Coordinates of C-alpha atoms in Angstrom, one line a residue:
X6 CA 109.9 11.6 -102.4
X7 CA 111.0 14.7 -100.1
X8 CA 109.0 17.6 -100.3
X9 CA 110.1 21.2 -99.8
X10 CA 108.7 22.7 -96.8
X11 CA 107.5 25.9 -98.9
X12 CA 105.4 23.5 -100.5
X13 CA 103.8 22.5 -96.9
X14 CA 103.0 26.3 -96.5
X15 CA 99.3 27.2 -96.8
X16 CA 98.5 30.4 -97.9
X17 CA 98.1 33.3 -95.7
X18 CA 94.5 34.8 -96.0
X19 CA 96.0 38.4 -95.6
X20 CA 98.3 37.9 -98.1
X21 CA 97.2 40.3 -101.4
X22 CA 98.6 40.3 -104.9
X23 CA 99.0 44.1 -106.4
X24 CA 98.9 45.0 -110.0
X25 CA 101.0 48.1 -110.2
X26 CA 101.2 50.4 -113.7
X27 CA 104.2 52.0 -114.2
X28 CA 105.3 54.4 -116.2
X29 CA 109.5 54.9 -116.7
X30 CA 111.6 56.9 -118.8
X31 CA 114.5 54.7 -119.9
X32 CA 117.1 56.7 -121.1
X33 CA 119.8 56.1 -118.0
X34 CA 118.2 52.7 -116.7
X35 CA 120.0 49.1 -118.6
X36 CA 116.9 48.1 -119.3
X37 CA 113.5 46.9 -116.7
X38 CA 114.7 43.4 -115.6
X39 CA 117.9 43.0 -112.8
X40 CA 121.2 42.8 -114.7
X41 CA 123.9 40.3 -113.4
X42 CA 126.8 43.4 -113.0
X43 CA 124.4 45.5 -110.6
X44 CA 123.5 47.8 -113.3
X45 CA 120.5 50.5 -112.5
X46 CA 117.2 48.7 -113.4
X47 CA 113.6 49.8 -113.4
X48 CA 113.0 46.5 -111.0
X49 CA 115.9 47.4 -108.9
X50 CA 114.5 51.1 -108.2
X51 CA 111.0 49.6 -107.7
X52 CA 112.1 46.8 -105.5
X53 CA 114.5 49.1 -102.9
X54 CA 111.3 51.0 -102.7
X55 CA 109.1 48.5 -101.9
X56 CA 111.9 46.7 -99.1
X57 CA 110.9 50.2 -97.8
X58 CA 106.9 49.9 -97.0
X59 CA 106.2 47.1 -94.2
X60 CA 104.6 44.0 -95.3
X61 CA 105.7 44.4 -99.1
X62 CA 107.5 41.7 -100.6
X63 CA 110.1 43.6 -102.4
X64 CA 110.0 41.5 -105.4
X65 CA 107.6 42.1 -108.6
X66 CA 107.1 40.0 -111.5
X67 CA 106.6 42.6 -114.6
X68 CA 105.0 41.7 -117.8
X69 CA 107.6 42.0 -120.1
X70 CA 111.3 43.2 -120.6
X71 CA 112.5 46.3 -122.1
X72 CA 116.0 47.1 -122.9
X73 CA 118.4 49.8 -122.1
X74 CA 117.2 53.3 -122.8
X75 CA 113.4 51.8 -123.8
X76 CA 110.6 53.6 -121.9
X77 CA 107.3 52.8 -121.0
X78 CA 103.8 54.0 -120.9
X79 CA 102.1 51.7 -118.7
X80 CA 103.9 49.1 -118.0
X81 CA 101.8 46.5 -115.6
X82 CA 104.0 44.6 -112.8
X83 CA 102.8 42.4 -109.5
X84 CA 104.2 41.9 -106.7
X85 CA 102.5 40.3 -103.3
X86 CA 102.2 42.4 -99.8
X87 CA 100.8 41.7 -96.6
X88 CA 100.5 45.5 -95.7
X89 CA 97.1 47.0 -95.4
X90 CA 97.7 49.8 -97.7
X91 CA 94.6 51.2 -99.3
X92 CA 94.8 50.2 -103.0
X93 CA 94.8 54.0 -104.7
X94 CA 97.1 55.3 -101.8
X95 CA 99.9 52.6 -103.2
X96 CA 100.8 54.8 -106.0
X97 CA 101.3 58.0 -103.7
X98 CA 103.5 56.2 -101.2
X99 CA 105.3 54.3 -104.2
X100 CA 106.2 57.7 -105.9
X101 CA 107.4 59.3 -102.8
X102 CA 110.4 56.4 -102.5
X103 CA 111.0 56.2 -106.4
X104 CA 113.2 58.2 -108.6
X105 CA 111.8 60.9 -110.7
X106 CA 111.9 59.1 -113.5
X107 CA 109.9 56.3 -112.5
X108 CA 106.2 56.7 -111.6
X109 CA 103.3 54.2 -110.3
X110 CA 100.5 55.8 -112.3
X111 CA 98.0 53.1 -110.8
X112 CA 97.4 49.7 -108.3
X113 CA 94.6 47.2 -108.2
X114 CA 94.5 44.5 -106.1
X115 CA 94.1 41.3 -108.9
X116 CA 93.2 37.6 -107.4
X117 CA 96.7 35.9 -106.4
X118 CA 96.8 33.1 -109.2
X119 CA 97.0 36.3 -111.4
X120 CA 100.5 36.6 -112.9
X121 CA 101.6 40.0 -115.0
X122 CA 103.3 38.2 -117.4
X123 CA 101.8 34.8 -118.2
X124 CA 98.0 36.3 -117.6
X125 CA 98.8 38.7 -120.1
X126 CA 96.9 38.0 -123.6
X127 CA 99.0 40.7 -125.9
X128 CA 101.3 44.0 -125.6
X129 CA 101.2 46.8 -127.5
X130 CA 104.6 48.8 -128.3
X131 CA 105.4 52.0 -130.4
X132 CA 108.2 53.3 -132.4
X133 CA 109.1 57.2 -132.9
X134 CA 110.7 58.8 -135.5
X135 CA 111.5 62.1 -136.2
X136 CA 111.8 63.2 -139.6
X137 CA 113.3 67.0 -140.3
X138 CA 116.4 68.4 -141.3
X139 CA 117.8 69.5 -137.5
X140 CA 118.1 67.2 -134.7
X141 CA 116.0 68.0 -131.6
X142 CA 117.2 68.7 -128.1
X143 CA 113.9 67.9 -126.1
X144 CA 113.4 64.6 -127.8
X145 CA 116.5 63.4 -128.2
X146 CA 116.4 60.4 -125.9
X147 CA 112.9 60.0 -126.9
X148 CA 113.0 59.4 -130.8
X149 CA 115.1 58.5 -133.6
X150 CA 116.1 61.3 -135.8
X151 CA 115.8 60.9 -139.2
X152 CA 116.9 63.6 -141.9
X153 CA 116.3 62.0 -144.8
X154 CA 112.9 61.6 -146.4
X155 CA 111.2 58.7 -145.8
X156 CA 108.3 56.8 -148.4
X157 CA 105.3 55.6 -146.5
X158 CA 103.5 54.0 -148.7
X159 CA 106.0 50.9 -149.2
X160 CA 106.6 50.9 -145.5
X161 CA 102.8 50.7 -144.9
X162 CA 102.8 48.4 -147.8
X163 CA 105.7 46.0 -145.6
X164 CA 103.9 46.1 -142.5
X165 CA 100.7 44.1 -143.5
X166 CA 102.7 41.0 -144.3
X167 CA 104.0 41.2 -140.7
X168 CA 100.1 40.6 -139.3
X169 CA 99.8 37.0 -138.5
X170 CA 101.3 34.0 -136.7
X171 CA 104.9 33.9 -138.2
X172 CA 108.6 32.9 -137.7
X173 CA 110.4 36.1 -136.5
X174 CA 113.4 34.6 -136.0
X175 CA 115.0 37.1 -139.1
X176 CA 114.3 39.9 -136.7
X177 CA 115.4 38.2 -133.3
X178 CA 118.5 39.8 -131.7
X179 CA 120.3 36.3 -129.6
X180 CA 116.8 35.0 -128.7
X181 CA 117.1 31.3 -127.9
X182 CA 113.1 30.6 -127.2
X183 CA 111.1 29.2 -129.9
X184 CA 110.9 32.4 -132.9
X185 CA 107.5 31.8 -133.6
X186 CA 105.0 34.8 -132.3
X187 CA 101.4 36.2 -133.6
X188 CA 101.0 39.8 -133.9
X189 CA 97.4 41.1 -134.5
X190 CA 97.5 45.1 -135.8
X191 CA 100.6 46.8 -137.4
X192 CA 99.9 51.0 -137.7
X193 CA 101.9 53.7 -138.8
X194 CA 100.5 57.2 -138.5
X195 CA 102.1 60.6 -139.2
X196 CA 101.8 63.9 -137.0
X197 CA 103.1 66.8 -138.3
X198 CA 105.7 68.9 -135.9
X199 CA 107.8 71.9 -135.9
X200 CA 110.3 71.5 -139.5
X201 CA 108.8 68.2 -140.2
X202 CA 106.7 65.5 -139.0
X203 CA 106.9 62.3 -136.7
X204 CA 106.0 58.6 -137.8
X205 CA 105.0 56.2 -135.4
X206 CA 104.7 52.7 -136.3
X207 CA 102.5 50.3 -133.9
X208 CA 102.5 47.0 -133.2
X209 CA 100.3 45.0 -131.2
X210 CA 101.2 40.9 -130.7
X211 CA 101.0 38.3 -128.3
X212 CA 104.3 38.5 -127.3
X213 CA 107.9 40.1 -128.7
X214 CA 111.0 38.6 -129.1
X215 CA 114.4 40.1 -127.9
X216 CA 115.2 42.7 -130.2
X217 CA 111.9 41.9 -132.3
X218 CA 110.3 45.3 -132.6
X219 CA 113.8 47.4 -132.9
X220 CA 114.8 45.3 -135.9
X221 CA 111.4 44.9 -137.7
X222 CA 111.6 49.0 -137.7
X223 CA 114.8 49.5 -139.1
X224 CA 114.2 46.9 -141.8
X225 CA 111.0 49.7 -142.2
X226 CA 113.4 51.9 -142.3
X227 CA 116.0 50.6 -145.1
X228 CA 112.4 49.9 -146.8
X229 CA 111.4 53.7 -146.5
X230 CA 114.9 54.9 -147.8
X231 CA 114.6 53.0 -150.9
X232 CA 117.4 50.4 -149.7
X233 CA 114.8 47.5 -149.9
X234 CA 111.9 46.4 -151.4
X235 CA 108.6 46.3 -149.4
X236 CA 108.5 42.7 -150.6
X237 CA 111.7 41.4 -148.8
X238 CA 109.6 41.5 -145.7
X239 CA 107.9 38.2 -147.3
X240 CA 111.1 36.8 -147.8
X241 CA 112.5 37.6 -144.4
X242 CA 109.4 35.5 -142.6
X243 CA 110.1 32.8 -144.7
X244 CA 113.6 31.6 -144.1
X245 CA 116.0 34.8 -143.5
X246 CA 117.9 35.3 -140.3
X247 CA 118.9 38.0 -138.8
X248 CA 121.9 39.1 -141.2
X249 CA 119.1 39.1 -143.8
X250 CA 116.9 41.9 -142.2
X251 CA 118.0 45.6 -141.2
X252 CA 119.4 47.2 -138.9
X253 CA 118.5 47.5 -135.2
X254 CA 116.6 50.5 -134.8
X255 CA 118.0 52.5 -131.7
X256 CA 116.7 52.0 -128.5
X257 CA 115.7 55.4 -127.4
X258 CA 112.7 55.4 -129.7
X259 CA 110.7 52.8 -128.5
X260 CA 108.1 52.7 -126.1
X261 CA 106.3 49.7 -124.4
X262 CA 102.4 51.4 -124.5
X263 CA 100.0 49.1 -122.5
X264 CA 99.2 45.0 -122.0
X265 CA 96.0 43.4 -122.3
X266 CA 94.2 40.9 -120.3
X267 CA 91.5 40.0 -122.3
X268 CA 91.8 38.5 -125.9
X269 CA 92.7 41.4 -128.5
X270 CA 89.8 42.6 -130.5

């Protein structure tokens, strides 16, 4: 049996792992992860910077993906270093390499078995929509706009058959691991704005599938319109595909809100 001589390595004792939290606005990125044509990625931008700072190992592990034009509250990432930067200076010498619109809010230094994405226990994600007659100009990479009058109550109605360990595959956009997922809390919740009022619709699961979230809201959305009954959503998790559901909400109106580590409560 040969045996790789990385596998002979032992680990260096200086060695740390960093837990970074990032917040990005993705309106002109092609989404977090490295894209096979070179396109401008959140991990690109972070991993130049990091080839930058001595001793970093300019390659991070985040905990999820997000796609073109999604953004992201606090997005948590890892990568290792053998620097000896203090833990809350990381940020400030992060931020002065990185784009504007990417910001390391926060680091920790986490034991280096801890992985961002497979020690993660759920992920929370948040939809907005903008609901008045006029399109806006500040948010208009930042919700979807919505003229038309919306009914909440059979939207709320749809959401509670989502909670639960389910077969999502109706709402998966070319997803070829296995469709099944749990998600523990569905919200929606109404703030009133300027001419109208924006609804955003929560979800909080142990994982997402590609295109997951995006399509679940626009099936919310046909639902809300009158297109659909709140009932279909029943249907959907229990045999539809993806023809079935509604349409893909667009990407500018979703945000990626925080991780947990801990089991959700």
């Amino acid at each position: 049996m040969s045996i790789a001589l990385e596998d002979l390595e032992l680990p260096n004792p200086s060695l740390r792992r960093i837990l970074l939290t990032l917040e990005y606005d993705g309106t002109h990125f092609a989404g977090l992860q490295t894209q096979a044509q070179g396109e401008r990625t959140v991990q690109q931008e972070l991993e130049a910077a990091l080839s930058k700072i001595p001793g970093a190992r300019p390659k991070i592990w985040p905990c999820g993906r997000t796609d073109a034009g999604v953004h992201a509250l606090a997005m948590p990432v890892h990568y290792d270093t053998l620097d000896n930067i203090p833990t809350e200076k990381i940020p400030y010498a992060l931020n002065s390499l990185l784009p504007p619109d990417i910001r390391a809010l926060a680091a920790e230094e986490v034991p280096t078995d801890f992985h961002a994405r497979k020690s993660c226990h759920w992920r929370e994600y948040r939809y907005r929509i903008l609901q008045r007659r006029m399109p806006p100009a500040l948010d208009r990479h930042r919700v979807w706009w919505i003229p038309h009058s919306l009914n909440l109550i059979p939207m709320r109605h749809a959401l509670e058959f989502l909670v639960g360990t389910r077969d999502f595959r109706a709402f998966a956009v070319k997803e070829e691991r296995a469709t099944i997922r749990q998600i523990y809390r569905t919200h929606l919740e109404v703030w009133p704005t300027e001419g109208g009022r924006e609804i955003w619709i929560e979800f909080v699961g142990s994982g997402f599938l590609r295109g997951q979230v995006r399509s679940m809201v626009g099936t919310l959305v046909e639902i809300g319109l009158g297109k659909r009954d709140s009932s279909s959503i029943a249907t959907l998790l229990e045999g539809g595909t993806r023809k079935d559901a509604g349409t893909t909400a667009p990407a500018h109106g979703l945000y990626f809100v925080r991780a947990g580590y801990q089991p959700y409560h």
